[in-house]
PDB file of C-alpha atoms in Angstrom:
ATOM      1  CA  MET A 385     114.638 -60.054  17.226  1.00  0.00           C
ATOM      2  CA  THR A 386     110.897 -60.399  18.049  1.00  0.00           C
ATOM      3  CA  ASN A 387     108.607 -57.281  17.377  1.00  0.00           C
ATOM      4  CA  ARG A 388     106.949 -56.169  20.650  1.00  0.00           C
ATOM      5  CA  LEU A 389     103.670 -54.498  19.916  1.00  0.00           C
ATOM      6  CA  PRO A 390     102.169 -52.415  22.711  1.00  0.00           C
ATOM      7  CA  LYS A 391      99.782 -54.413  24.889  1.00  0.00           C
ATOM      8  CA  ILE A 392      96.177 -53.190  24.271  1.00  0.00           C
ATOM      9  CA  SER A 393      93.907 -53.434  27.355  1.00  0.00           C
ATOM     10  CA  ASP A 394      90.693 -54.983  26.993  1.00  0.00           C
ATOM     11  CA  LYS A 395      89.254 -53.451  30.187  1.00  0.00           C
ATOM     12  CA  HIS A 396      86.427 -50.979  30.106  1.00  0.00           C
ATOM     13  CA  LYS A 397      87.871 -47.485  30.312  1.00  0.00           C
ATOM     14  CA  ILE A 398      86.086 -45.233  32.789  1.00  0.00           C
ATOM     15  CA  CYS A 399      87.150 -41.675  33.546  1.00  0.00           C
ATOM     16  CA  ILE A 400      86.219 -39.773  36.745  1.00  0.00           C
ATOM     17  CA  ILE A 401      86.717 -36.117  36.942  1.00  0.00           C
ATOM     18  CA  CYS A 402      87.544 -35.406  40.523  1.00  0.00           C
ATOM     19  CA  GLU A 403      86.906 -31.729  42.161  1.00  0.00           C
ATOM     20  CA  GLY A 404      90.169 -31.553  43.940  1.00  0.00           C
ATOM     21  CA  ASN A 405      92.896 -33.396  45.948  1.00  0.00           C
ATOM     22  CA  GLU A 406      90.541 -34.997  48.544  1.00  0.00           C
ATOM     23  CA  GLU A 407      88.370 -36.573  45.730  1.00  0.00           C
ATOM     24  CA  TYR A 408      91.253 -37.687  43.702  1.00  0.00           C
ATOM     25  CA  LYS A 409      93.358 -39.281  46.409  1.00  0.00           C
ATOM     26  CA  TYR A 410      90.403 -40.930  48.002  1.00  0.00           C
ATOM     27  CA  LEU A 411      89.333 -42.602  44.559  1.00  0.00           C
ATOM     28  CA  GLU A 412      93.071 -43.373  43.849  1.00  0.00           C
ATOM     29  CA  ARG A 413      93.274 -45.095  47.278  1.00  0.00           C
ATOM     30  CA  LEU A 414      90.064 -47.194  46.510  1.00  0.00           C
ATOM     31  CA  ASP A 415      91.427 -48.077  43.248  1.00  0.00           C
ATOM     32  CA  GLN A 416      94.804 -49.197  44.727  1.00  0.00           C
ATOM     33  CA  LEU A 417      92.825 -51.431  47.291  1.00  0.00           C
ATOM     34  CA  HIS A 418      91.275 -53.450  44.336  1.00  0.00           C
ATOM     35  CA  VAL A 419      87.920 -53.336  45.880  1.00  0.00           C
ATOM     36  CA  TRP A 420      86.290 -52.816  42.409  1.00  0.00           C
ATOM     37  CA  ASN A 421      85.818 -55.034  39.663  1.00  0.00           C
ATOM     38  CA  ASP A 422      88.998 -55.840  37.636  1.00  0.00           C
ATOM     39  CA  ILE A 423      87.104 -55.467  34.345  1.00  0.00           C
ATOM     40  CA  TYR A 424      87.517 -51.571  34.599  1.00  0.00           C
ATOM     41  CA  GLU A 425      90.397 -49.462  33.951  1.00  0.00           C
ATOM     42  CA  ILE A 426      89.885 -46.173  35.974  1.00  0.00           C
ATOM     43  CA  SER A 427      91.441 -43.000  35.015  1.00  0.00           C
ATOM     44  CA  LEU A 428      91.194 -40.140  37.475  1.00  0.00           C
ATOM     45  CA  VAL A 429      91.470 -36.409  36.559  1.00  0.00           C
ATOM     46  CA  ASN A 430      92.121 -33.741  39.349  1.00  0.00           C
ATOM     47  CA  ALA A 431      90.184 -30.725  38.126  1.00  0.00           C
ATOM     48  CA  GLU A 432      91.943 -28.760  40.895  1.00  0.00           C
ATOM     49  CA  GLY A 433      88.721 -26.665  41.795  1.00  0.00           C
ATOM     50  CA  ASN A 434      84.887 -27.135  41.035  1.00  0.00           C
ATOM     51  CA  GLY A 435      85.244 -24.215  38.600  1.00  0.00           C
ATOM     52  CA  ASN A 436      87.318 -26.447  36.236  1.00  0.00           C
ATOM     53  CA  ILE A 437      84.947 -29.348  36.261  1.00  0.00           C
ATOM     54  CA  PRO A 438      82.758 -28.721  33.361  1.00  0.00           C
ATOM     55  CA  ALA A 439      85.678 -27.882  31.026  1.00  0.00           C
ATOM     56  CA  ARG A 440      87.708 -30.946  32.232  1.00  0.00           C
ATOM     57  CA  TYR A 441      84.454 -33.132  31.717  1.00  0.00           C
ATOM     58  CA  GLN A 442      83.813 -31.681  28.299  1.00  0.00           C
ATOM     59  CA  ASP A 443      87.496 -32.514  27.307  1.00  0.00           C
ATOM     60  CA  ARG A 444      87.631 -35.992  28.440  1.00  0.00           C
ATOM     61  CA  TYR A 445      84.149 -36.840  26.992  1.00  0.00           C
ATOM     62  CA  GLN A 446      85.002 -35.463  23.417  1.00  0.00           C
ATOM     63  CA  ASN A 447      88.348 -37.177  23.702  1.00  0.00           C
ATOM     64  CA  GLY A 448      86.588 -40.379  22.889  1.00  0.00           C
ATOM     65  CA  SER A 449      89.083 -42.656  24.910  1.00  0.00           C
ATOM     66  CA  TYR A 450      86.586 -43.632  27.541  1.00  0.00           C
ATOM     67  CA  GLU A 451      83.358 -45.579  27.601  1.00  0.00           C
ATOM     68  CA  ALA A 452      81.933 -43.414  30.315  1.00  0.00           C
ATOM     69  CA  VAL A 453      83.104 -40.203  31.866  1.00  0.00           C
ATOM     70  CA  LEU A 454      81.903 -39.253  35.560  1.00  0.00           C
ATOM     71  CA  VAL A 455      82.113 -36.463  37.850  1.00  0.00           C
ATOM     72  CA  PHE A 456      82.872 -36.714  41.712  1.00  0.00           C
ATOM     73  CA  CYS A 457      82.339 -33.405  43.493  1.00  0.00           C
ATOM     74  CA  ASP A 458      81.035 -31.537  46.687  1.00  0.00           C
ATOM     75  CA  THR A 459      77.797 -29.816  46.881  1.00  0.00           C
ATOM     76  CA  GLU A 460      79.271 -27.393  49.509  1.00  0.00           C
ATOM     77  CA  LYS A 461      76.522 -25.352  51.525  1.00  0.00           C
ATOM     78  CA  LYS A 462      73.360 -23.914  50.372  1.00  0.00           C
ATOM     79  CA  PRO A 463      72.366 -22.401  48.016  1.00  0.00           C
ATOM     80  CA  TYR A 464      74.734 -24.782  46.134  1.00  0.00           C
ATOM     81  CA  GLU A 465      75.550 -22.037  43.439  1.00  0.00           C
ATOM     82  CA  GLN A 466      78.716 -23.457  42.090  1.00  0.00           C
ATOM     83  CA  TYR A 467      77.365 -27.063  42.390  1.00  0.00           C
ATOM     84  CA  GLU A 468      74.261 -26.126  40.441  1.00  0.00           C
ATOM     85  CA  ASP A 469      76.498 -24.232  37.928  1.00  0.00           C
ATOM     86  CA  ILE A 470      78.348 -27.513  37.293  1.00  0.00           C
ATOM     87  CA  LYS A 471      75.289 -29.335  36.638  1.00  0.00           C
ATOM     88  CA  ARG A 472      73.802 -26.642  34.337  1.00  0.00           C
ATOM     89  CA  LYS A 473      76.885 -26.580  32.166  1.00  0.00           C
ATOM     90  CA  ILE A 474      76.948 -30.331  31.831  1.00  0.00           C
ATOM     91  CA  ASN A 475      73.428 -30.270  30.769  1.00  0.00           C
ATOM     92  CA  GLU A 476      73.860 -27.510  28.350  1.00  0.00           C
ATOM     93  CA  PHE A 477      76.932 -29.464  26.790  1.00  0.00           C
ATOM     94  CA  HIS A 478      74.539 -32.572  26.254  1.00  0.00           C
ATOM     95  CA  GLY A 479      71.573 -30.410  25.400  1.00  0.00           C
ATOM     96  CA  ILE A 480      69.564 -32.495  27.950  1.00  0.00           C
ATOM     97  CA  ASP A 481      67.806 -31.130  31.210  1.00  0.00           C
ATOM     98  CA  ASN A 482      69.059 -34.008  33.555  1.00  0.00           C
ATOM     99  CA  ALA A 483      72.200 -35.260  31.822  1.00  0.00           C
ATOM    100  CA  ALA A 484      74.133 -34.288  35.016  1.00  0.00           C
ATOM    101  CA  ASP A 485      71.890 -36.621  37.154  1.00  0.00           C
ATOM    102  CA  GLU A 486      73.341 -39.437  35.321  1.00  0.00           C
ATOM    103  CA  ILE A 487      77.011 -38.736  35.690  1.00  0.00           C
ATOM    104  CA  VAL A 488      77.701 -36.516  38.925  1.00  0.00           C
ATOM    105  CA  ILE A 489      78.426 -38.274  42.049  1.00  0.00           C
ATOM    106  CA  PHE A 490      78.109 -35.769  44.903  1.00  0.00           C
ATOM    107  CA  GLY A 491      78.770 -35.582  48.738  1.00  0.00           C
ATOM    108  CA  ASN A 492      76.618 -33.015  50.652  1.00  0.00           C
ATOM    109  CA  PRO A 493      78.247 -30.782  51.892  1.00  0.00           C
ATOM    110  CA  CYS A 494      81.683 -32.260  51.384  1.00  0.00           C
ATOM    111  CA  THR A 495      83.538 -35.426  50.482  1.00  0.00           C
ATOM    112  CA  MET A 496      84.597 -36.043  54.061  1.00  0.00           C
ATOM    113  CA  GLN A 497      80.908 -36.967  54.491  1.00  0.00           C
ATOM    114  CA  ILE A 498      81.706 -40.237  52.518  1.00  0.00           C
ATOM    115  CA  ILE A 499      85.294 -40.738  53.609  1.00  0.00           C
ATOM    116  CA  SER A 500      84.317 -40.475  57.226  1.00  0.00           C
ATOM    117  CA  LYS A 501      81.776 -43.452  56.644  1.00  0.00           C
ATOM    118  CA  HIS A 502      84.659 -45.783  56.902  1.00  0.00           C
ATOM    119  CA  TRP A 503      84.713 -45.377  60.620  1.00  0.00           C
ATOM    120  CA  THR A 504      81.408 -43.648  61.774  1.00  0.00           C
ATOM    121  CA  ASP A 505      77.855 -43.129  61.148  1.00  0.00           C
ATOM    122  CA  GLU A 506      78.152 -39.529  62.188  1.00  0.00           C
ATOM    123  CA  VAL A 507      76.684 -36.885  59.846  1.00  0.00           C
ATOM    124  CA  ILE A 508      78.766 -33.948  58.650  1.00  0.00           C
ATOM    125  CA  LYS A 509      76.511 -30.860  58.201  1.00  0.00           C
ATOM    126  CA  LYS A 510      79.083 -28.116  57.450  1.00  0.00           C
ATOM    127  CA  PRO A 511      81.951 -28.178  54.916  1.00  0.00           C
ATOM    128  CA  ALA A 512      84.592 -26.150  56.856  1.00  0.00           C
ATOM    129  CA  LYS A 513      87.541 -28.225  57.674  1.00  0.00           C
ATOM    130  CA  ALA A 514      88.031 -26.622  61.064  1.00  0.00           C
ATOM    131  CA  VAL A 515      84.739 -27.816  62.078  1.00  0.00           C
ATOM    132  CA  ASN A 516      85.221 -31.359  60.832  1.00  0.00           C
ATOM    133  CA  ALA A 517      88.801 -31.423  62.322  1.00  0.00           C
ATOM    134  CA  PRO A 518      87.918 -33.071  65.661  1.00  0.00           C
ATOM    135  CA  LEU A 519      86.095 -35.894  63.877  1.00  0.00           C
ATOM    136  CA  ILE A 520      88.942 -36.487  61.516  1.00  0.00           C
ATOM    137  CA  GLU A 521      91.567 -36.577  64.338  1.00  0.00           C
ATOM    138  CA  ARG A 522      89.327 -38.972  66.278  1.00  0.00           C
ATOM    139  CA  TYR A 523      89.179 -41.719  63.685  1.00  0.00           C
ATOM    140  CA  THR A 524      92.532 -41.170  61.676  1.00  0.00           C
ATOM    141  CA  GLY A 525      94.731 -39.459  64.293  1.00  0.00           C
ATOM    142  CA  VAL A 526      95.413 -36.565  61.831  1.00  0.00           C
ATOM    143  CA  LYS A 527      95.560 -33.300  64.012  1.00  0.00           C
ATOM    144  CA  GLY A 528      94.275 -29.925  62.928  1.00  0.00           C
ATOM    145  CA  TYR A 529      92.939 -30.959  59.294  1.00  0.00           C
ATOM    146  CA  LYS A 530      93.362 -28.294  56.739  1.00  0.00           C
ATOM    147  CA  GLY A 531      93.393 -30.299  53.737  1.00  0.00           C
ATOM    148  CA  ARG A 532      97.220 -30.180  53.247  1.00  0.00           C
ATOM    149  CA  SER A 533      98.490 -32.842  50.970  1.00  0.00           C
ATOM    150  CA  ASP A 534     100.487 -34.690  53.676  1.00  0.00           C
ATOM    151  CA  GLN A 535      97.244 -34.787  55.821  1.00  0.00           C
ATOM    152  CA  ILE A 536      95.251 -36.300  53.057  1.00  0.00           C
ATOM    153  CA  GLU A 537      97.865 -38.840  52.396  1.00  0.00           C
ATOM    154  CA  GLN A 538      97.874 -39.824  56.210  1.00  0.00           C
ATOM    155  CA  ILE A 539      94.082 -40.210  56.070  1.00  0.00           C
ATOM    156  CA  MET A 540      94.240 -42.450  53.004  1.00  0.00           C
ATOM    157  CA  GLU A 541      96.661 -44.560  55.100  1.00  0.00           C
ATOM    158  CA  SER A 542      93.676 -45.344  57.347  1.00  0.00           C
ATOM    159  CA  ILE A 543      91.525 -46.538  54.585  1.00  0.00           C
ATOM    160  CA  THR A 544      91.468 -50.242  54.265  1.00  0.00           C
ATOM    161  CA  ALA A 545      89.611 -52.963  52.117  1.00  0.00           C
ATOM    162  CA  ASP A 546      88.008 -53.912  55.557  1.00  0.00           C
ATOM    163  CA  ASN A 547      86.779 -50.533  56.555  1.00  0.00           C
ATOM    164  CA  TYR A 548      85.650 -50.097  52.982  1.00  0.00           C
ATOM    165  CA  GLN A 549      83.018 -52.837  53.669  1.00  0.00           C
ATOM    166  CA  TYR A 550      81.737 -50.585  56.402  1.00  0.00           C
ATOM    167  CA  MET A 551      81.675 -47.711  54.307  1.00  0.00           C
ATOM    168  CA  CYS A 552      79.629 -49.460  51.739  1.00  0.00           C
ATOM    169  CA  GLY A 553      77.029 -50.538  54.361  1.00  0.00           C
ATOM    170  CA  ARG A 554      76.667 -47.008  55.502  1.00  0.00           C
ATOM    171  CA  VAL A 555      76.472 -44.995  52.297  1.00  0.00           C
ATOM    172  CA  VAL A 556      73.815 -47.304  50.817  1.00  0.00           C
ATOM    173  CA  ASN A 557      71.392 -45.897  53.525  1.00  0.00           C
ATOM    174  CA  MET A 558      72.310 -42.222  52.933  1.00  0.00           C
ATOM    175  CA  GLU A 559      69.637 -39.921  51.344  1.00  0.00           C
ATOM    176  CA  GLN A 560      70.442 -39.230  47.768  1.00  0.00           C
ATOM    177  CA  ASN A 561      68.710 -35.948  47.176  1.00  0.00           C
ATOM    178  CA  ASP A 562      71.549 -33.416  46.743  1.00  0.00           C
ATOM    179  CA  HIS A 563      69.747 -30.678  48.387  1.00  0.00           C
ATOM    180  CA  VAL A 564      69.553 -32.662  51.716  1.00  0.00           C
ATOM    181  CA  ASP A 565      72.461 -32.079  54.354  1.00  0.00           C
ATOM    182  CA  GLY A 566      74.244 -35.394  54.786  1.00  0.00           C
ATOM    183  CA  SER A 567      73.335 -36.840  51.556  1.00  0.00           C
ATOM    184  CA  SER A 568      75.317 -38.714  48.883  1.00  0.00           C
ATOM    185  CA  ASN A 569      74.794 -40.917  45.824  1.00  0.00           C
ATOM    186  CA  PHE A 570      78.153 -42.432  46.270  1.00  0.00           C
ATOM    187  CA  ALA A 571      76.520 -45.750  46.643  1.00  0.00           C
ATOM    188  CA  LYS A 572      75.700 -45.494  42.827  1.00  0.00           C
ATOM    189  CA  LEU A 573      79.295 -45.417  42.006  1.00  0.00           C
ATOM    190  CA  LEU A 574      79.992 -48.320  44.083  1.00  0.00           C
ATOM    191  CA  GLU A 575      77.376 -50.295  42.638  1.00  0.00           C
ATOM    192  CA  ILE A 576      78.502 -49.788  39.002  1.00  0.00           C
ATOM    193  CA  LEU A 577      82.221 -50.277  39.721  1.00  0.00           C
ATOM    194  CA  GLU A 578      81.848 -53.478  41.596  1.00  0.00           C
ATOM    195  CA  THR A 579      79.589 -55.253  39.111  1.00  0.00           C
ATOM    196  CA  ASP A 580      80.736 -57.195  36.007  1.00  0.00           C
ATOM    197  CA  ASP A 581      77.583 -56.045  34.194  1.00  0.00           C
ATOM    198  CA  ILE A 582      78.506 -53.347  31.918  1.00  0.00           C
ATOM    199  CA  GLN A 583      75.063 -52.538  30.858  1.00  0.00           C
ATOM    200  CA  TRP A 584      75.193 -49.314  33.005  1.00  0.00           C
ATOM    201  CA  ILE A 585      77.575 -47.815  30.500  1.00  0.00           C
ATOM    202  CA  ASP A 586      75.173 -48.088  27.575  1.00  0.00           C
ATOM    203  CA  ALA A 587      72.354 -46.952  29.769  1.00  0.00           C
ATOM    204  CA  ILE A 588      74.114 -43.728  30.907  1.00  0.00           C
ATOM    205  CA  ASN A 589      75.124 -42.944  27.284  1.00  0.00           C
ATOM    206  CA  GLU A 590      71.717 -43.355  26.118  1.00  0.00           C
ATOM    207  CA  LYS A 591      70.322 -41.122  28.649  1.00  0.00           C
ATOM    208  CA  ILE A 592      72.805 -38.295  27.804  1.00  0.00           C
ATOM    209  CA  GLY A 593      72.255 -38.658  24.032  1.00  0.00           C
ATOM    210  CA  ASP A 594      75.480 -40.386  22.966  1.00  0.00           C
TER     211      ASP A 594
END
């Protein structure tokens, strides 16, 4: 009888802490579409709320199983108190003033700002789901969006490898200042996950003091 040793993956393990269901399901959908470089093995963690992000980040970072740990979250609306608290705690964890700038991927004011770019250039200025429900219905057919699991799943079905390319072309032109309405640095995440040049991993870890 042949001994079957467990297969050890030679892919680069990247962990992304997602604020909640929208962020988790969105990145899960993109991963399933195989639009990113196959050299990466993406592990997603649903923090189930922005208040849990710092602890989840610290846990996965100290775990030592990943070559890089990133965060994907909303800024919500001004004055961005909870978002700023996330960045402050990450900076304190690393003992560096700008560590969070290297690993936090944001959507201002909400992740739907990024998701909607699969279909439109319209700018979302308020995070309230009731305000954005008509836009979501227009492009996905989901009525009365309230962030329910079944509604999120339905929206994800509207995301394809084809309209992913449209989204990429739109987010690259977005303002990347996280205190500006309608901004996002999501293009940064796309750039690093599409490349086969892994120098970005060492660059981030050097900057955060690893």
